[in-house]
mmCIF file of C-alpha atoms and ligand atoms in Angstrom:
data_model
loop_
_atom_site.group_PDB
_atom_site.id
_atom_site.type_symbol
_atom_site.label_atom_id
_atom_site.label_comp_id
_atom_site.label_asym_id
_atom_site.label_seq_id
_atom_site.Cartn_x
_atom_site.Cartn_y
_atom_site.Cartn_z
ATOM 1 C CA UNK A 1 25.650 -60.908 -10.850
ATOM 2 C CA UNK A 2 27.959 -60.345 -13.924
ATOM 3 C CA UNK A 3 30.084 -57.609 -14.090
ATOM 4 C CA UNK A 4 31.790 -56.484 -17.006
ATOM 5 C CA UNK A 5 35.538 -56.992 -17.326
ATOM 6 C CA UNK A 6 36.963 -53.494 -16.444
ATOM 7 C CA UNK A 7 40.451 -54.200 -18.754
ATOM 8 C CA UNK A 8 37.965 -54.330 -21.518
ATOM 9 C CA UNK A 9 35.589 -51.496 -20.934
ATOM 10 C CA UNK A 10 38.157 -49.143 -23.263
ATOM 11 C CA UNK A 11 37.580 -51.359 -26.264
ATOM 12 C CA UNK A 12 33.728 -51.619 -25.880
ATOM 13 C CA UNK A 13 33.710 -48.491 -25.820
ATOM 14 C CA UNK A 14 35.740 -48.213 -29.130
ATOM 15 C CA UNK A 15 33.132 -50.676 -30.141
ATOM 16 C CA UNK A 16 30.090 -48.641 -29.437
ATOM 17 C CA UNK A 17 31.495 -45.466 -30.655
ATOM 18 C CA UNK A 18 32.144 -47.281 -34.389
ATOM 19 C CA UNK A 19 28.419 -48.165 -34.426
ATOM 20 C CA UNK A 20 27.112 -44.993 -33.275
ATOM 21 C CA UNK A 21 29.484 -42.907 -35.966
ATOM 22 C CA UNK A 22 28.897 -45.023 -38.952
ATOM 23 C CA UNK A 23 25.577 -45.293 -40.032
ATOM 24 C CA UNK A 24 26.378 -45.170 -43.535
ATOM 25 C CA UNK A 25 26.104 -48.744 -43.590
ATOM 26 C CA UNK A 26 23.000 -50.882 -45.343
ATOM 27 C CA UNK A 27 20.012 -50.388 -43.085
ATOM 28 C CA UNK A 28 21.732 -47.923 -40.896
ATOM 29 C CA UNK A 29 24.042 -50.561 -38.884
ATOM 30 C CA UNK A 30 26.952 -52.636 -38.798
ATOM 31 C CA UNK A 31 25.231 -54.302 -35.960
ATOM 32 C CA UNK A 32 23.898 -57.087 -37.665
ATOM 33 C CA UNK A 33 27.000 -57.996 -39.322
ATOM 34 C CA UNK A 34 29.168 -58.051 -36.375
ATOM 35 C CA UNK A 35 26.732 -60.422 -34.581
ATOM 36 C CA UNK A 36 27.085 -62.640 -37.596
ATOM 37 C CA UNK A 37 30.594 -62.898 -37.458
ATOM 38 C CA UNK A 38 31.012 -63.978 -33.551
ATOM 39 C CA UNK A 39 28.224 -66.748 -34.924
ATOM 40 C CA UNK A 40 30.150 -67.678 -37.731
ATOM 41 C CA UNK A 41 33.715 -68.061 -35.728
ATOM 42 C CA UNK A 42 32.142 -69.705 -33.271
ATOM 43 C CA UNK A 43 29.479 -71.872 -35.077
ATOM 44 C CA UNK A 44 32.161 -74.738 -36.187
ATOM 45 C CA UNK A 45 32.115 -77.015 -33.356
ATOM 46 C CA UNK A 46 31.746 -79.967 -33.527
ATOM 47 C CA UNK A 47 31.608 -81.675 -30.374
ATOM 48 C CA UNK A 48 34.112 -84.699 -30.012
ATOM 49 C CA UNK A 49 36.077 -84.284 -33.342
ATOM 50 C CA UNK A 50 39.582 -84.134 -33.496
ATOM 51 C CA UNK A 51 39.771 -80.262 -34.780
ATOM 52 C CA UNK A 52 36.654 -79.702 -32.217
ATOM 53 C CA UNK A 53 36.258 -76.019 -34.559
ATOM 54 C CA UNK A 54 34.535 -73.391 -32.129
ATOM 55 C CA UNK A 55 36.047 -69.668 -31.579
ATOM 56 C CA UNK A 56 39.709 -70.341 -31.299
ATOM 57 C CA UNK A 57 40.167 -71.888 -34.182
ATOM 58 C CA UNK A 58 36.868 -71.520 -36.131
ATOM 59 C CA UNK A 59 38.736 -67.926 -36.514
ATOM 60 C CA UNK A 60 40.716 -69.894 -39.621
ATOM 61 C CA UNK A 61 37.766 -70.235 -41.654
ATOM 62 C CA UNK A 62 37.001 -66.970 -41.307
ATOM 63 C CA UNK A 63 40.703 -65.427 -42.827
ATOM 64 C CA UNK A 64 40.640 -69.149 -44.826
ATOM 65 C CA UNK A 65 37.676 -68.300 -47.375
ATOM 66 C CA UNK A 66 34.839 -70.536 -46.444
ATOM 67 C CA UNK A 67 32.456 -69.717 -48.801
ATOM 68 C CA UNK A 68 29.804 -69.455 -45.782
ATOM 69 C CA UNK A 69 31.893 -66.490 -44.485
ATOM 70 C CA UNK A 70 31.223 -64.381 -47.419
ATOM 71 C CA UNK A 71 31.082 -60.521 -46.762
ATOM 72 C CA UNK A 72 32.182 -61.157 -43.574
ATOM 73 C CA UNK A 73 35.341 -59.139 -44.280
ATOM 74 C CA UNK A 74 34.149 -56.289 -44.117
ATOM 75 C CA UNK A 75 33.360 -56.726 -40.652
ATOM 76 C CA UNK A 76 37.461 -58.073 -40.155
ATOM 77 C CA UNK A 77 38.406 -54.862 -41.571
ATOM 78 C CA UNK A 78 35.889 -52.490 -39.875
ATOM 79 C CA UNK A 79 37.128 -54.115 -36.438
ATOM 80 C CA UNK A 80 41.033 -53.804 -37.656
ATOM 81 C CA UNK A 81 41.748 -50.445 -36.265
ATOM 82 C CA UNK A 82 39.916 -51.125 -32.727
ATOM 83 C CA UNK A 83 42.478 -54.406 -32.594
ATOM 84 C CA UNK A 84 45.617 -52.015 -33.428
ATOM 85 C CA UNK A 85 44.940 -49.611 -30.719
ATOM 86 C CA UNK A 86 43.837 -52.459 -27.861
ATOM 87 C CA UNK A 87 46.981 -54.894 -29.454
ATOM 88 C CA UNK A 88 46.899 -56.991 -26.324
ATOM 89 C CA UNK A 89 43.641 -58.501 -27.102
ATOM 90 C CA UNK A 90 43.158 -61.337 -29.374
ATOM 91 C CA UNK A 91 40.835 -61.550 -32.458
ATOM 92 C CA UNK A 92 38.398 -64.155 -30.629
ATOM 93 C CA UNK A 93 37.810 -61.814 -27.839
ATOM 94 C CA UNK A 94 37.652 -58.745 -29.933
ATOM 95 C CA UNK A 95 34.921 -60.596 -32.627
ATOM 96 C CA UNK A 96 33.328 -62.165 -30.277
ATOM 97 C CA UNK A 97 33.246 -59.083 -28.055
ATOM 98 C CA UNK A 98 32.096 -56.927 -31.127
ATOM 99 C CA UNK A 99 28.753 -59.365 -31.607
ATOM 100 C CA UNK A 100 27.922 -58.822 -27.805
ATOM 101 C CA UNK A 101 28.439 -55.255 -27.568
ATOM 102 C CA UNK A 102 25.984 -54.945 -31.338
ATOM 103 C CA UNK A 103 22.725 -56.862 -29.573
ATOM 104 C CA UNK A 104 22.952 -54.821 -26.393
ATOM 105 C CA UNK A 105 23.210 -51.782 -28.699
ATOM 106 C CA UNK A 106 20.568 -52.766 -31.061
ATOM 107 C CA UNK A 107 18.624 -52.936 -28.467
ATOM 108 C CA UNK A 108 18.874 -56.220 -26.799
ATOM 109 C CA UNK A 109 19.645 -57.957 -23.815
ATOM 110 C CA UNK A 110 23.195 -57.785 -22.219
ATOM 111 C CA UNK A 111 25.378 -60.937 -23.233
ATOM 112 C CA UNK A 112 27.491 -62.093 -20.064
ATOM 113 C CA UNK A 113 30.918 -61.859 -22.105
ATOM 114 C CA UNK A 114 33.894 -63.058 -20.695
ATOM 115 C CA UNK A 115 37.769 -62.808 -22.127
ATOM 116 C CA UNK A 116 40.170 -65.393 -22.684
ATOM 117 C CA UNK A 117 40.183 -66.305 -25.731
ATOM 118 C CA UNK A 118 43.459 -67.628 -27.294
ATOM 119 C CA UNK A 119 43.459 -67.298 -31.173
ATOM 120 C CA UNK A 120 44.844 -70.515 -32.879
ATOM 121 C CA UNK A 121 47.174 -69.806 -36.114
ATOM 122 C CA UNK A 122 47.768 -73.127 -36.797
ATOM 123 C CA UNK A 123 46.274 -73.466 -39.733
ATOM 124 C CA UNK A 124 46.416 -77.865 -39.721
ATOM 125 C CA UNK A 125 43.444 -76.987 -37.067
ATOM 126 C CA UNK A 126 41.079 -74.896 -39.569
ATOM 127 C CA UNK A 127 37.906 -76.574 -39.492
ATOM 128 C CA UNK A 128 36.354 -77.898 -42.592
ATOM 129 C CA UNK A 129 34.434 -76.162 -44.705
ATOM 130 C CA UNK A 130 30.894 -77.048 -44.357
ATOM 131 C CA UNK A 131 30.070 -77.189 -40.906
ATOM 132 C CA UNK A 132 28.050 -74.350 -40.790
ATOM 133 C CA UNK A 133 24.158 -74.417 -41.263
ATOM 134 C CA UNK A 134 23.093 -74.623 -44.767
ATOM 135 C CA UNK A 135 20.152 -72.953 -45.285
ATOM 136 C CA UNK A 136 18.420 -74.825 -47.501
ATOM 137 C CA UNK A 137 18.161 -77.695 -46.029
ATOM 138 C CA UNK A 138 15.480 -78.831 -43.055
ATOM 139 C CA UNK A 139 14.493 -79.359 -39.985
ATOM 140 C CA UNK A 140 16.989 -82.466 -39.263
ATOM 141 C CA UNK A 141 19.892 -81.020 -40.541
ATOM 142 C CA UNK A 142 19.155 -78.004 -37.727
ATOM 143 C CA UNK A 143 19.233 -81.157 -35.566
ATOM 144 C CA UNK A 144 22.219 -82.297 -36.592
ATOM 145 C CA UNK A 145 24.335 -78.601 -36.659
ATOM 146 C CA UNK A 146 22.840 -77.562 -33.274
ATOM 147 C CA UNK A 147 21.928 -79.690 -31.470
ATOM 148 C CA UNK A 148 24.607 -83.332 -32.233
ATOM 149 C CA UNK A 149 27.511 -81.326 -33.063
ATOM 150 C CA UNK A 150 27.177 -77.853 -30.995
ATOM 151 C CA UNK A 151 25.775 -79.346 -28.137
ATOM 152 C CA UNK A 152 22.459 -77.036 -28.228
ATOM 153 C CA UNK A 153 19.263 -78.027 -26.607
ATOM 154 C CA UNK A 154 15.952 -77.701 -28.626
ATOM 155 C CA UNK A 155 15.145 -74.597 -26.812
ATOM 156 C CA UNK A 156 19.131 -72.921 -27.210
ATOM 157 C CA UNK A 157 18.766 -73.823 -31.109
ATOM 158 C CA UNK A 158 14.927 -71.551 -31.479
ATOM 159 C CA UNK A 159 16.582 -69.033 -28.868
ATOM 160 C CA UNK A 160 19.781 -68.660 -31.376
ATOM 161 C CA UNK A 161 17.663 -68.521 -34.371
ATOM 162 C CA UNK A 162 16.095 -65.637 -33.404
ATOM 163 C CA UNK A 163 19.000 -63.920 -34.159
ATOM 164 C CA UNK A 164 17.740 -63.632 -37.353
ATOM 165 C CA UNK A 165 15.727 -60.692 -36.290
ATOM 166 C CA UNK A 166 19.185 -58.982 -36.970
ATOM 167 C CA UNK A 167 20.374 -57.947 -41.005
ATOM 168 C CA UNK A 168 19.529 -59.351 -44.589
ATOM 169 C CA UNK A 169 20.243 -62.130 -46.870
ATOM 170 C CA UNK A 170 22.473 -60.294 -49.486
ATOM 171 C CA UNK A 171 22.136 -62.308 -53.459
ATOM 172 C CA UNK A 172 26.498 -61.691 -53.735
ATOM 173 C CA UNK A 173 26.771 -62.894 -50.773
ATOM 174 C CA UNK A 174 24.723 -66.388 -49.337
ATOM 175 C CA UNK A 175 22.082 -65.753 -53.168
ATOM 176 C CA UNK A 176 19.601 -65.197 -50.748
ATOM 177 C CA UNK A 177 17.491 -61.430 -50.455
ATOM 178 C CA UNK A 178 15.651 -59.877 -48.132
ATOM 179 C CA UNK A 179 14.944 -59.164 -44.389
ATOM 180 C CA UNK A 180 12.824 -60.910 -41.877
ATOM 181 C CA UNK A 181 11.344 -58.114 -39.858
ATOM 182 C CA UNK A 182 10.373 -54.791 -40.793
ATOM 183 C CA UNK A 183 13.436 -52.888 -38.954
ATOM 184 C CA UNK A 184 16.346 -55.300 -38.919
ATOM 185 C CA UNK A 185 18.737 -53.319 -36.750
ATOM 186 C CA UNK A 186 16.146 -53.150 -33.587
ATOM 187 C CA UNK A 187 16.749 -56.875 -31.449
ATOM 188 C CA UNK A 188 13.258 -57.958 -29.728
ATOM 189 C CA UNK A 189 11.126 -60.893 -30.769
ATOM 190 C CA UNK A 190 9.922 -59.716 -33.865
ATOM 191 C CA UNK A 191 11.396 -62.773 -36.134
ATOM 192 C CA UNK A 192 8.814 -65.137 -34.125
ATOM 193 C CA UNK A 193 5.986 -62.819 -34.753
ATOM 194 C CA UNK A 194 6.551 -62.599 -38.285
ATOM 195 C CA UNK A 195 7.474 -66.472 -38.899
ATOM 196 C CA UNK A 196 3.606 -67.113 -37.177
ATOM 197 C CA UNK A 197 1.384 -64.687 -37.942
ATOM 198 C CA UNK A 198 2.637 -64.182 -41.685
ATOM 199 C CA UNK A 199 1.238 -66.263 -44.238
ATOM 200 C CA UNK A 200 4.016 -67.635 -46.206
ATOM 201 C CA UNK A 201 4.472 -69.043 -49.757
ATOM 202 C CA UNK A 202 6.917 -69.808 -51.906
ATOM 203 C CA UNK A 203 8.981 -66.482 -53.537
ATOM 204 C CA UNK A 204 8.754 -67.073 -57.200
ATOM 205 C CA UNK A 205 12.712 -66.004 -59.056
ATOM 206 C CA UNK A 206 15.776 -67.207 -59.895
ATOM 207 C CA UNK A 207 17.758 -67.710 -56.532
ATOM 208 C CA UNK A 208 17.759 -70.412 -54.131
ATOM 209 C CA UNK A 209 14.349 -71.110 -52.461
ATOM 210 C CA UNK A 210 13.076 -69.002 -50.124
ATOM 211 C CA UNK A 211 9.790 -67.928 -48.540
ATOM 212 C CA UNK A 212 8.004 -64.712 -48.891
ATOM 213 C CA UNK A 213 4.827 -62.764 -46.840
ATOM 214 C CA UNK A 214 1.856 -61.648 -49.034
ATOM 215 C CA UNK A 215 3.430 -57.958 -49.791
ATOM 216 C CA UNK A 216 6.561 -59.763 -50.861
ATOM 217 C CA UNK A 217 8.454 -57.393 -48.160
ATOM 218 C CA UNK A 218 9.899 -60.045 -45.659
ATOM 219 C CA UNK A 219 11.635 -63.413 -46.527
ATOM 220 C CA UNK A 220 12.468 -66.715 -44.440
ATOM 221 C CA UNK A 221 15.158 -69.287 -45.473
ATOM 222 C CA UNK A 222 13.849 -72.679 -45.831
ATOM 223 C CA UNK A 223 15.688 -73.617 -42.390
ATOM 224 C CA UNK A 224 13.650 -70.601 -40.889
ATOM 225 C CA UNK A 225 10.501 -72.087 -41.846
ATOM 226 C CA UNK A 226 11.429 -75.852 -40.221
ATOM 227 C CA UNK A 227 11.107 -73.676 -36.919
ATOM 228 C CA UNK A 228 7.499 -73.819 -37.607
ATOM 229 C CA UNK A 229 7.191 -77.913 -36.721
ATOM 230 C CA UNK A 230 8.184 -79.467 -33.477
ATOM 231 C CA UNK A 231 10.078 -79.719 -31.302
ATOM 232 C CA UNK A 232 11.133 -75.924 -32.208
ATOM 233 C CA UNK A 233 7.463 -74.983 -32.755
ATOM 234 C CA UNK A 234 6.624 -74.992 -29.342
ATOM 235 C CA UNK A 235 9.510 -72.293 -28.317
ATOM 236 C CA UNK A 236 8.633 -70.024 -31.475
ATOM 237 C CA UNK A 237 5.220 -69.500 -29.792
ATOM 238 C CA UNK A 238 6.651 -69.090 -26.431
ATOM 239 C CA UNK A 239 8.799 -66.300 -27.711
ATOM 240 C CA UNK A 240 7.015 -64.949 -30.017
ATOM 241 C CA UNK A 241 4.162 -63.777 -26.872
ATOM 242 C CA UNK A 242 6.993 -63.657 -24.010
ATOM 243 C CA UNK A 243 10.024 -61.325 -25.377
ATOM 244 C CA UNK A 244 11.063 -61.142 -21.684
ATOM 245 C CA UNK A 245 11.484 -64.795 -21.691
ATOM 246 C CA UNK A 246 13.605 -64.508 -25.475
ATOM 247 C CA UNK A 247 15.840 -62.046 -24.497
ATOM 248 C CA UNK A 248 16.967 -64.119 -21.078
ATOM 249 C CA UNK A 249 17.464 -67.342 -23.388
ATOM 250 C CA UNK A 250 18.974 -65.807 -25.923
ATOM 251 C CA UNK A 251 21.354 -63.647 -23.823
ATOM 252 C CA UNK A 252 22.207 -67.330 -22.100
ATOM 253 C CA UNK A 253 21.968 -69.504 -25.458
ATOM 254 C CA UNK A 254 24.912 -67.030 -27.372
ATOM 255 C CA UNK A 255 26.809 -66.511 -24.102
ATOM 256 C CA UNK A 256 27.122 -70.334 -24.992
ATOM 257 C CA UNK A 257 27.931 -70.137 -28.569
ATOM 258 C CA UNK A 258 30.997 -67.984 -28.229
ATOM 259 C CA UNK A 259 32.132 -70.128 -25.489
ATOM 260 C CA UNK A 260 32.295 -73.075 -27.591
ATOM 261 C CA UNK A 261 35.830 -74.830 -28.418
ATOM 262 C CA UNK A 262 37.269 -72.300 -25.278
ATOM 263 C CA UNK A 263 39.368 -74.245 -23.192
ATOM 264 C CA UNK A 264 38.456 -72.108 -20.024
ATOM 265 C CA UNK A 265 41.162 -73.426 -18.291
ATOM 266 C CA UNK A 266 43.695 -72.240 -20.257
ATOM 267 C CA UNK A 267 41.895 -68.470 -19.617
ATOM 268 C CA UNK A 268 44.131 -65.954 -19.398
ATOM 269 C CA UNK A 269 42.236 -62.771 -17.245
HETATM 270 ZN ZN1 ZEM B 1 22.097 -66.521 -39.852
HETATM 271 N N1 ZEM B 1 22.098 -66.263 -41.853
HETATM 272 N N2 ZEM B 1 21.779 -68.517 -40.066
HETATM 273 N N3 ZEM B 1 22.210 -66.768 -37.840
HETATM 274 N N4 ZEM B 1 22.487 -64.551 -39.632
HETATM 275 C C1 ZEM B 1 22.211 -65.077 -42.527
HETATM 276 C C2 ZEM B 1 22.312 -63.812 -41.966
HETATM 277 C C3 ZEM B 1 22.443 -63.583 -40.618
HETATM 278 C C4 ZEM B 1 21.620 -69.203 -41.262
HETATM 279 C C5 ZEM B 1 21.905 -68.682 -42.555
HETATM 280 O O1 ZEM B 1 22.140 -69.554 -43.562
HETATM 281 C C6 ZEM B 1 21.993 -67.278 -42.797
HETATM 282 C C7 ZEM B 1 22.024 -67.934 -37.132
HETATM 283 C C8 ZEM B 1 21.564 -69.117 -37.669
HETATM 284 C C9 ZEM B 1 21.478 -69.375 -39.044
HETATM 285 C C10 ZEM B 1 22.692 -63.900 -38.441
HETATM 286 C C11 ZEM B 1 22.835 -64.485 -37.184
HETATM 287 C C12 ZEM B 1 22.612 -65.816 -36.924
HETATM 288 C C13 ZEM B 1 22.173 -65.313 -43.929
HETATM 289 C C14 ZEM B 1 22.322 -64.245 -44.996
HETATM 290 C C15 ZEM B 1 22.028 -66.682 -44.109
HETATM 291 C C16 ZEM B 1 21.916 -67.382 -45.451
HETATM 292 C C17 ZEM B 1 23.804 -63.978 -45.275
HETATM 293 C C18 ZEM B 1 23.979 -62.907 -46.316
HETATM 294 O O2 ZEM B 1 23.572 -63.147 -47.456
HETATM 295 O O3 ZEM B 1 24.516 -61.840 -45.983
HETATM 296 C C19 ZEM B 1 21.190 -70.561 -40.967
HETATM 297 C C20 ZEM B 1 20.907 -71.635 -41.978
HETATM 298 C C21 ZEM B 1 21.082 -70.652 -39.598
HETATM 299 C C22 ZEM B 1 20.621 -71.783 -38.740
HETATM 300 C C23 ZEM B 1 19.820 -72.739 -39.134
HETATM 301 C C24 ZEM B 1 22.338 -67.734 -35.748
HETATM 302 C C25 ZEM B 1 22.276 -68.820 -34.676
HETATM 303 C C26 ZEM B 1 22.723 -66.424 -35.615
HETATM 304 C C27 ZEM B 1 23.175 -65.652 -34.406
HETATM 305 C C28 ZEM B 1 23.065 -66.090 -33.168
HETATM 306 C C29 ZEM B 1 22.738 -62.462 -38.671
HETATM 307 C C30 ZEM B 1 22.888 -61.383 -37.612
HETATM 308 C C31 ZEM B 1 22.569 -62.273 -40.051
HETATM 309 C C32 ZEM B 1 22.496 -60.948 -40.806
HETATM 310 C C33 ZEM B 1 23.846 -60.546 -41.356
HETATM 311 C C34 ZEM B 1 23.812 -59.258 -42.136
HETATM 312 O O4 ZEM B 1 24.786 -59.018 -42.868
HETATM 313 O O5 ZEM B 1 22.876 -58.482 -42.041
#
């Protein structure tokens, strides 16, 4: 059985008291972007390459400007005074910590967190730019980011993306707009209900290509729709009838993700 870390229960609390207080925020939450950032620092491994990326030192390209991190300081400043009162703890733990604590809150399962993360200043180690998913791309370039260089299996990869339940695309941010389920701050399985029942076409503007339904409310990126073919087809229809079944894969699937590039060895409880 897990058991939370007692040490940390004072700055999940912290945590949950930020999201409960400040609701000012977008769609009511900074939930969604809180869970983004633990993806983001975490979402540059690569598995085997000399800077391996991950959370330790995927962290750089978050204070280093990758383009694919933008808005994401907002959620580095929001989280700024709960790292000045809890100063023993370092920024992976407390980002990744943050993106846990925001799905259980929003509603979704409990992520087994665990401490220990060391945060890597050396800045020789930042990642390069570009390793993150880019959403306009397809279904083998999903392949490629999840499952060659993270290490994901088929079903971790639809699992992960279901994330997307979570937030908005924001135009001055990624040039992409729009939600993907009607309430974007409530976690459940919605995303897969939407991406199959919803009859999508092609959202006629300016910006980068994206999908729209029929009311022109909810969007999907182009990498959201390559969900829709196999081998990630299969899972999208398992989770979008069995949200049971999502929530234990995802809980497992991003217990993974903010694991990766942790030498767990070198953990320091
Ligand atoms: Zn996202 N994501 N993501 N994602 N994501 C956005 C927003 C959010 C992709 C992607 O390009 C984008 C995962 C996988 C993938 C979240 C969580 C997770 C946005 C909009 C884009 C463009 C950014 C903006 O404009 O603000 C791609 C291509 C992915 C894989 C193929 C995984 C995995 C996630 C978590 C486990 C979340 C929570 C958001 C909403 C952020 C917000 O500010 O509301």
């Amino acid at each position: 059985m897990y058991k939370f870390p007692e040490k940390y229960i004072p700055v999940k609390k912290d945590i949950i008291h930020f999201l409960e207080t400040n609701t000012d925020y977008e769609d009511g939450s900074y939930g969604p972007l809180f869970v983004r950032l633990a993806w983001h620092a975490s979402g540059t491994f690569v598995n085997g390459h000399v800077i391996p990326g991950g959370i330790c030192t995927g962290l750089l390209s978050i204070a280093n400007n990758d383009p694919a991190n933008a808005g994401l300081h907002i959620a580095v400043e929001k989280l700024k005074p709960i790292y000045e009162k809890h100063n023993w703890i370092t920024h992976s733990d407390l980002y990744t910590l943050a993106g846990a604590v925001a799905v259980e809150k929003l509603g979704g399962p409990v992520i087994p967190w665990k401490p220990g993360r060391t945060d890597i200043k050396d800045k020789n180690l930042c990642p390069a730019h570009g390793r993150l998913p880019d959403a306009s791309q397809g279904s083998q370039h999903v392949k490629e980011v999840f499952c060659e260089a993270m290490r994901f299996s088929t079903q971790e990869t639809v699992a992960l993306v279901g994330c997307h339940v979570l937030g908005r695309c924001h135009t001055d941010r990624s040039g992409f707009e729009g939600k993907w389920v009607h309430n974007p701050i409530r976690f459940s399985n919605q995303y897969f209900i939407q991406l199959t029942r919803q009859k999508w076409r092609k959202r006629k503007w300016d910006g980068p290509e994206q999908f729209e339904d029929e009311e022109g409310e909810l969007m999907m990126l182009p990498t959201d729709m390559a969900m829709l073919e196999e081998p990630w087809r299969k899972w999208v229809d398992i989770y979008a009838s069995d949200k049971e079944r999502f929530f234990k894969d995802f809980a497992s699937a991003f217990n993974k993700l903010i694991e990766l590039g942790l030498p767990r060895d070198q953990v320091r409880l």
